[in-house]
PDB file of C-alpha atoms in Angstrom:
ATOM      1  CA  MET O  16       4.589   5.198 -16.248  1.00  0.00           C
ATOM      2  CA  THR O  17       7.294   2.703 -14.803  1.00  0.00           C
ATOM      3  CA  SER O  18       9.902   5.482 -15.041  1.00  0.00           C
ATOM      4  CA  LEU O  19       7.900   7.817 -13.129  1.00  0.00           C
ATOM      5  CA  VAL O  20       7.381   5.398 -10.290  1.00  0.00           C
ATOM      6  CA  ARG O  21      11.062   4.823 -10.226  1.00  0.00           C
ATOM      7  CA  LEU O  22      11.661   8.537 -10.059  1.00  0.00           C
ATOM      8  CA  ILE O  23       9.284   8.860  -7.046  1.00  0.00           C
ATOM      9  CA  THR O  24      11.283   6.314  -5.251  1.00  0.00           C
ATOM     10  CA  VAL O  25      14.423   8.410  -5.858  1.00  0.00           C
ATOM     11  CA  ILE O  26      12.952  11.638  -4.733  1.00  0.00           C
ATOM     12  CA  MET O  27      11.506  10.007  -1.757  1.00  0.00           C
ATOM     13  CA  ALA O  28      14.917   8.743  -0.657  1.00  0.00           C
ATOM     14  CA  VAL O  29      16.497  12.146  -1.173  1.00  0.00           C
ATOM     15  CA  GLY O  30      13.678  13.899   0.808  1.00  0.00           C
ATOM     16  CA  LEU O  31      14.231  11.477   3.714  1.00  0.00           C
ATOM     17  CA  VAL O  32      17.844  12.265   3.824  1.00  0.00           C
ATOM     18  CA  ALA O  33      17.466  16.099   3.471  1.00  0.00           C
ATOM     19  CA  SER O  34      14.701  15.935   6.359  1.00  0.00           C
ATOM     20  CA  CYS O  35      16.373  13.527   8.811  1.00  0.00           C
ATOM     21  CA  GLY O  36      17.903  16.381  10.798  1.00  0.00           C
ATOM     22  CA  SER O  37      14.742  18.475  11.266  1.00  0.00           C
ATOM     23  CA  ASP O  38      12.873  18.526  14.484  1.00  0.00           C
ATOM     24  CA  ARG O  39       9.601  17.616  12.788  1.00  0.00           C
ATOM     25  CA  GLN O  40      11.045  14.339  11.312  1.00  0.00           C
ATOM     26  CA  GLU O  41      12.885  13.369  14.499  1.00  0.00           C
ATOM     27  CA  SER O  42       9.683  13.931  16.580  1.00  0.00           C
ATOM     28  CA  ARG O  43       7.718  11.888  13.991  1.00  0.00           C
ATOM     29  CA  LEU O  44      10.171   8.972  14.398  1.00  0.00           C
ATOM     30  CA  GLU O  45      10.147   9.253  18.095  1.00  0.00           C
ATOM     31  CA  LEU O  46       6.449   9.016  18.086  1.00  0.00           C
ATOM     32  CA  PHE O  47       6.379   5.981  15.714  1.00  0.00           C
ATOM     33  CA  SER O  48       8.828   4.405  17.967  1.00  0.00           C
ATOM     34  CA  ARG O  49       6.977   4.990  21.037  1.00  0.00           C
ATOM     35  CA  ILE O  50       3.748   3.617  19.826  1.00  0.00           C
ATOM     36  CA  GLY O  51       5.442   0.627  18.189  1.00  0.00           C
ATOM     37  CA  ALA O  52       4.222   1.323  14.673  1.00  0.00           C
ATOM     38  CA  ASN O  53       6.774  -0.751  12.899  1.00  0.00           C
ATOM     39  CA  TRP O  54       6.145  -3.655  10.384  1.00  0.00           C
ATOM     40  CA  ARG O  55       6.280  -6.800  12.616  1.00  0.00           C
ATOM     41  CA  THR O  56       6.975 -10.323  11.491  1.00  0.00           C
ATOM     42  CA  SER O  57       6.960 -13.819  12.769  1.00  0.00           C
ATOM     43  CA  LEU O  58       4.311 -13.090  15.341  1.00  0.00           C
ATOM     44  CA  SER O  59       1.684 -15.772  16.631  1.00  0.00           C
ATOM     45  CA  ASP O  60      -1.979 -14.904  15.991  1.00  0.00           C
ATOM     46  CA  THR O  61      -2.384 -13.737  19.441  1.00  0.00           C
ATOM     47  CA  GLU O  62       0.618 -11.448  19.352  1.00  0.00           C
ATOM     48  CA  GLN O  63      -0.567 -10.084  16.078  1.00  0.00           C
ATOM     49  CA  GLN O  64      -4.031  -9.393  17.341  1.00  0.00           C
ATOM     50  CA  SER O  65      -2.487  -7.600  20.219  1.00  0.00           C
ATOM     51  CA  ASN O  66      -0.107  -5.626  18.003  1.00  0.00           C
ATOM     52  CA  ALA O  67      -2.808  -4.403  15.696  1.00  0.00           C
ATOM     53  CA  ALA O  68      -4.986  -3.539  18.629  1.00  0.00           C
ATOM     54  CA  GLN O  69      -2.124  -1.437  20.196  1.00  0.00           C
ATOM     55  CA  LEU O  70      -1.741   0.259  16.820  1.00  0.00           C
ATOM     56  CA  ARG O  71      -5.414   1.125  16.664  1.00  0.00           C
ATOM     57  CA  ALA O  72      -5.554   2.440  20.288  1.00  0.00           C
ATOM     58  CA  ALA O  73      -2.530   4.732  19.289  1.00  0.00           C
ATOM     59  CA  VAL O  74      -4.202   6.171  16.178  1.00  0.00           C
ATOM     60  CA  PRO O  75      -6.176   9.026  17.767  1.00  0.00           C
ATOM     61  CA  ALA O  76      -3.024  10.396  19.521  1.00  0.00           C
ATOM     62  CA  LEU O  77      -0.996   9.861  16.306  1.00  0.00           C
ATOM     63  CA  LEU O  78      -3.494  11.723  14.046  1.00  0.00           C
ATOM     64  CA  GLU O  79      -3.544  14.524  16.690  1.00  0.00           C
ATOM     65  CA  GLN O  80       0.069  15.012  16.565  1.00  0.00           C
ATOM     66  CA  VAL O  81       0.968  14.141  13.032  1.00  0.00           C
ATOM     67  CA  PRO O  82      -1.134  16.031  10.612  1.00  0.00           C
ATOM     68  CA  THR O  83      -0.252  13.966   7.798  1.00  0.00           C
ATOM     69  CA  PRO O  84      -2.134  11.597   5.314  1.00  0.00           C
ATOM     70  CA  MET O  85      -1.706   8.054   6.928  1.00  0.00           C
ATOM     71  CA  ILE O  86      -2.540   4.366   6.240  1.00  0.00           C
ATOM     72  CA  LEU O  87      -2.663   1.263   8.430  1.00  0.00           C
ATOM     73  CA  MET O  88      -1.460  -1.733   6.501  1.00  0.00           C
ATOM     74  CA  THR O  89      -1.606  -5.437   7.558  1.00  0.00           C
ATOM     75  CA  GLN O  90      -0.416  -8.461   5.882  1.00  0.00           C
ATOM     76  CA  ARG O  91      -1.746 -11.689   7.357  1.00  0.00           C
ATOM     77  CA  THR O  92       0.580 -14.071   5.620  1.00  0.00           C
ATOM     78  CA  ILE O  93       3.588 -12.718   7.556  1.00  0.00           C
ATOM     79  CA  ASN O  94       1.615 -11.446  10.444  1.00  0.00           C
ATOM     80  CA  GLY O  95       2.777  -7.830   9.526  1.00  0.00           C
ATOM     81  CA  ALA O  96       1.151  -4.628  10.675  1.00  0.00           C
ATOM     82  CA  GLY O  97       2.244  -0.951  10.571  1.00  0.00           C
ATOM     83  CA  ILE O  98       1.275   2.657  10.280  1.00  0.00           C
ATOM     84  CA  PHE O  99       2.705   4.376   7.184  1.00  0.00           C
ATOM     85  CA  VAL O 100       2.582   8.300   6.631  1.00  0.00           C
ATOM     86  CA  LEU O 101       2.651  10.167   3.359  1.00  0.00           C
ATOM     87  CA  ASN O 102       6.190  10.993   2.407  1.00  0.00           C
ATOM     88  CA  THR O 103       6.029  12.259  -1.126  1.00  0.00           C
ATOM     89  CA  GLU O 104       3.266  13.040  -3.541  1.00  0.00           C
ATOM     90  CA  ILE O 105       3.643  13.607  -7.420  1.00  0.00           C
ATOM     91  CA  GLY O 106       0.589  13.674  -9.469  1.00  0.00           C
ATOM     92  CA  ASN O 107      -1.600  10.662  -8.910  1.00  0.00           C
ATOM     93  CA  TYR O 108       1.281   8.739  -7.134  1.00  0.00           C
ATOM     94  CA  ARG O 109       1.562   8.852  -3.325  1.00  0.00           C
ATOM     95  CA  VAL O 110       4.578   7.371  -1.352  1.00  0.00           C
ATOM     96  CA  PHE O 111       3.809   6.273   2.260  1.00  0.00           C
ATOM     97  CA  SER O 112       6.690   5.314   4.633  1.00  0.00           C
ATOM     98  CA  SER O 113       7.081   3.688   7.946  1.00  0.00           C
ATOM     99  CA  SER O 114       9.327   4.533  10.857  1.00  0.00           C
ATOM    100  CA  ASP O 115      11.777   1.900   9.593  1.00  0.00           C
ATOM    101  CA  ASP O 116      11.867   3.156   5.882  1.00  0.00           C
ATOM    102  CA  MET O 117       9.696   0.653   4.351  1.00  0.00           C
ATOM    103  CA  THR O 118       7.564   2.101   1.754  1.00  0.00           C
ATOM    104  CA  VAL O 119       4.378   1.623  -0.327  1.00  0.00           C
ATOM    105  CA  THR O 120       3.561   3.637  -3.398  1.00  0.00           C
ATOM    106  CA  LEU O 121      -0.234   4.118  -4.473  1.00  0.00           C
ATOM    107  CA  GLU O 122      -1.464   5.260  -7.789  1.00  0.00           C
ATOM    108  CA  GLY O 123      -4.882   6.766  -7.108  1.00  0.00           C
ATOM    109  CA  GLY O 124      -5.330   4.063  -4.399  1.00  0.00           C
ATOM    110  CA  VAL O 125      -3.832   1.181  -6.393  1.00  0.00           C
ATOM    111  CA  LEU O 126      -0.749  -0.548  -5.204  1.00  0.00           C
ATOM    112  CA  ALA O 127       1.989   0.450  -7.633  1.00  0.00           C
ATOM    113  CA  GLU O 128       5.287  -0.436  -5.914  1.00  0.00           C
ATOM    114  CA  THR O 129       6.681  -1.575  -2.361  1.00  0.00           C
ATOM    115  CA  ARG O 130      10.094  -1.673  -0.848  1.00  0.00           C
ATOM    116  CA  ARG O 131      11.333  -3.748   2.189  1.00  0.00           C
ATOM    117  CA  LEU O 132       8.048  -5.359   2.682  1.00  0.00           C
ATOM    118  CA  GLY O 133       9.523  -8.563   1.453  1.00  0.00           C
ATOM    119  CA  ASP O 134       8.912 -10.122  -2.020  1.00  0.00           C
ATOM    120  CA  ASP O 135       8.355  -6.539  -3.217  1.00  0.00           C
ATOM    121  CA  LEU O 136       6.365  -5.317  -6.132  1.00  0.00           C
ATOM    122  CA  MET O 137       9.092  -3.489  -7.991  1.00  0.00           C
ATOM    123  CA  SER O 138       6.960  -1.515 -10.311  1.00  0.00           C
ATOM    124  CA  SER O 139       3.591  -1.717 -12.203  1.00  0.00           C
ATOM    125  CA  GLU O 140       1.468  -0.377 -15.017  1.00  0.00           C
ATOM    126  CA  ASN O 141      -2.022  -0.166 -13.757  1.00  0.00           C
ATOM    127  CA  GLY O 142      -3.601   1.077 -17.085  1.00  0.00           C
ATOM    128  CA  PRO O 143      -6.969   2.808 -16.483  1.00  0.00           C
ATOM    129  CA  LEU O 144      -7.610   1.239 -13.146  1.00  0.00           C
ATOM    130  CA  PRO O 145      -7.078   4.321 -10.897  1.00  0.00           C
ATOM    131  CA  GLY O 146      -9.391   6.332 -13.118  1.00  0.00           C
ATOM    132  CA  LEU O 147     -12.117   3.555 -12.984  1.00  0.00           C
ATOM    133  CA  LEU O 148     -11.840   3.496  -9.210  1.00  0.00           C
ATOM    134  CA  ALA O 149     -12.167   7.262  -8.978  1.00  0.00           C
ATOM    135  CA  ALA O 150     -15.349   7.290 -11.181  1.00  0.00           C
ATOM    136  CA  ARG O 151     -16.666   4.080  -9.571  1.00  0.00           C
ATOM    137  CA  SER O 152     -16.841   2.648 -13.080  1.00  0.00           C
ATOM    138  CA  GLU O 153     -16.729  -0.851 -14.299  1.00  0.00           C
ATOM    139  CA  GLY O 154     -14.219  -1.953 -17.055  1.00  0.00           C
ATOM    140  CA  ASP O 155     -11.894  -4.325 -18.718  1.00  0.00           C
ATOM    141  CA  TYR O 156      -8.072  -3.549 -18.969  1.00  0.00           C
ATOM    142  CA  GLN O 157      -4.674  -5.032 -18.593  1.00  0.00           C
ATOM    143  CA  ARG O 158      -2.013  -4.504 -15.833  1.00  0.00           C
ATOM    144  CA  VAL O 159       1.528  -5.276 -15.746  1.00  0.00           C
ATOM    145  CA  LEU O 160       3.315  -6.295 -12.282  1.00  0.00           C
ATOM    146  CA  ARG O 161       7.000  -6.601 -11.887  1.00  0.00           C
ATOM    147  CA  THR O 162       8.964  -8.540  -9.371  1.00  0.00           C
ATOM    148  CA  LEU O 163      12.220 -10.096  -8.849  1.00  0.00           C
ATOM    149  CA  ASP O 164      13.151 -13.818  -9.000  1.00  0.00           C
ATOM    150  CA  GLY O 165      15.570 -15.635  -6.689  1.00  0.00           C
ATOM    151  CA  GLU O 166      18.480 -14.335  -8.647  1.00  0.00           C
ATOM    152  CA  GLY O 167      17.542 -10.751  -8.553  1.00  0.00           C
ATOM    153  CA  HIS O 168      16.217 -10.726 -12.311  1.00  0.00           C
ATOM    154  CA  GLU O 169      13.044  -8.696 -12.920  1.00  0.00           C
ATOM    155  CA  ILE O 170      10.063 -10.604 -14.050  1.00  0.00           C
ATOM    156  CA  SER O 171       7.121  -8.911 -15.832  1.00  0.00           C
ATOM    157  CA  VAL O 172       3.590 -10.487 -15.821  1.00  0.00           C
ATOM    158  CA  MET O 173       0.594  -9.005 -17.799  1.00  0.00           C
ATOM    159  CA  TYR O 174      -2.876  -9.681 -16.451  1.00  0.00           C
ATOM    160  CA  ASP O 175      -6.175  -9.450 -18.024  1.00  0.00           C
ATOM    161  CA  CYS O 176      -8.485  -7.748 -15.342  1.00  0.00           C
ATOM    162  CA  ARG O 177     -12.141  -6.852 -14.857  1.00  0.00           C
ATOM    163  CA  LEU O 178     -13.345  -4.295 -12.321  1.00  0.00           C
ATOM    164  CA  SER O 179     -16.939  -4.855 -11.144  1.00  0.00           C
ATOM    165  CA  GLN O 180     -19.260  -3.027  -8.812  1.00  0.00           C
ATOM    166  CA  THR O 181     -20.744  -5.558  -6.282  1.00  0.00           C
ATOM    167  CA  ALA O 182     -22.320  -3.056  -3.758  1.00  0.00           C
ATOM    168  CA  PRO O 183     -22.839   0.829  -3.755  1.00  0.00           C
ATOM    169  CA  ASP O 184     -19.448   1.234  -1.806  1.00  0.00           C
ATOM    170  CA  ARG O 185     -17.652  -1.779  -2.897  1.00  0.00           C
ATOM    171  CA  MET O 186     -15.850  -2.833  -6.104  1.00  0.00           C
ATOM    172  CA  ILE O 187     -14.111  -6.228  -6.940  1.00  0.00           C
ATOM    173  CA  GLU O 188     -11.105  -6.763  -9.308  1.00  0.00           C
ATOM    174  CA  ASN O 189     -10.537  -9.995 -10.875  1.00  0.00           C
ATOM    175  CA  CYS O 190      -7.082 -10.522 -12.614  1.00  0.00           C
ATOM    176  CA  THR O 191      -5.899 -13.540 -14.482  1.00  0.00           C
ATOM    177  CA  THR O 192      -2.949 -14.726 -16.605  1.00  0.00           C
ATOM    178  CA  PRO O 193      -2.114 -18.354 -17.457  1.00  0.00           C
ATOM    179  CA  GLY O 194      -1.469 -20.250 -14.372  1.00  0.00           C
ATOM    180  CA  ARG O 195      -2.324 -17.255 -11.953  1.00  0.00           C
ATOM    181  CA  ALA O 196      -5.291 -15.288 -10.741  1.00  0.00           C
ATOM    182  CA  PHE O 197      -6.101 -12.961  -7.939  1.00  0.00           C
ATOM    183  CA  LYS O 198      -8.822 -10.898  -6.612  1.00  0.00           C
ATOM    184  CA  ASN O 199      -8.634  -7.378  -5.026  1.00  0.00           C
ATOM    185  CA  VAL O 200     -11.260  -5.490  -3.063  1.00  0.00           C
ATOM    186  CA  TYR O 201     -11.843  -1.818  -2.902  1.00  0.00           C
ATOM    187  CA  GLU O 202     -14.225  -0.186  -0.406  1.00  0.00           C
ATOM    188  CA  TYR O 203     -15.376   3.410  -0.150  1.00  0.00           C
ATOM    189  CA  THR O 204     -16.364   5.761   2.470  1.00  0.00           C
ATOM    190  CA  PRO O 205     -20.234   5.808   2.399  1.00  0.00           C
ATOM    191  CA  GLY O 206     -21.452   8.786   0.719  1.00  0.00           C
ATOM    192  CA  ALA O 207     -17.875  10.072  -0.299  1.00  0.00           C
ATOM    193  CA  PRO O 208     -15.706   9.273  -3.403  1.00  0.00           C
ATOM    194  CA  LEU O 209     -12.809   8.094  -1.105  1.00  0.00           C
ATOM    195  CA  LEU O 210     -11.438   4.819  -0.631  1.00  0.00           C
ATOM    196  CA  ALA O 211     -11.751   3.805   2.995  1.00  0.00           C
ATOM    197  CA  ARG O 212      -9.774   0.402   2.601  1.00  0.00           C
ATOM    198  CA  SER O 213      -8.680  -2.190   0.150  1.00  0.00           C
ATOM    199  CA  GLU O 214      -7.223  -5.671  -0.093  1.00  0.00           C
ATOM    200  CA  GLN O 215      -4.562  -5.750  -2.881  1.00  0.00           C
ATOM    201  CA  TRP O 216      -2.591  -8.702  -3.963  1.00  0.00           C
ATOM    202  CA  LEU O 217       1.219  -8.403  -3.722  1.00  0.00           C
ATOM    203  CA  SER O 218       2.704 -11.682  -4.503  1.00  0.00           C
ATOM    204  CA  ASN O 219       2.140 -15.460  -4.444  1.00  0.00           C
ATOM    205  CA  ASP O 220       4.319 -15.806  -1.272  1.00  0.00           C
ATOM    206  CA  HIS O 221       2.979 -13.010   0.632  1.00  0.00           C
ATOM    207  CA  GLY O 222      -0.590 -12.723  -0.533  1.00  0.00           C
ATOM    208  CA  HIS O 223      -2.638  -9.555   0.041  1.00  0.00           C
ATOM    209  CA  LEU O 224      -2.063  -6.330   1.618  1.00  0.00           C
ATOM    210  CA  SER O 225      -4.814  -4.747   3.664  1.00  0.00           C
ATOM    211  CA  ILE O 226      -4.727  -0.896   3.280  1.00  0.00           C
ATOM    212  CA  GLU O 227      -6.804   1.095   5.556  1.00  0.00           C
ATOM    213  CA  TYR O 228      -6.899   5.004   5.172  1.00  0.00           C
ATOM    214  CA  LEU O 229      -6.686   6.701   8.632  1.00  0.00           C
ATOM    215  CA  ARG O 230      -6.509  10.063   6.954  1.00  0.00           C
ATOM    216  CA  HIS O 231      -6.458  10.966   3.378  1.00  0.00           C
TER     217      HIS O 231
END
């Protein structure tokens, strides 16, 4: 599973290089640049609220001009916000990228890997979680998350997790390991088997990512 995630990253990078000269890719990047849909850092709360509001105001036009699955991501810890579009899809893995080549890989809606977001999730093993979310089923399982230490060495941490349904359209994931714990939230579109948004833990330093689906 880890090898597949890394393979997707390579394929995605090759795809970006191969398509960078196309009119479609250029127009997409120009559109992103025009609406300011880049990941922003070091903004005040007021500036962050303004940035998020500008992104949301631009969403209808962006959805009309770019017929691609799209997510809005925010990260409160560093005051980051950005629109990411689907770049590559292999099986249950979907790679979304921003206009400045930041990427997030989702496995059935579960955070699997990030690049250039800062304190990245290098890879993961999410076990049965994607399937449980698709079926809206509760369960116990283990997950492995891999990050880098300050010297660039990969660190793998295994968590014992429990997925519980707390409302018809809401599931909560609690994960623990000695000395660490986090909670993720997954919310569904009412009356549909699709995730609408989620709050997923990235790291101790950067906290949670908020992932909102603008188009599946």
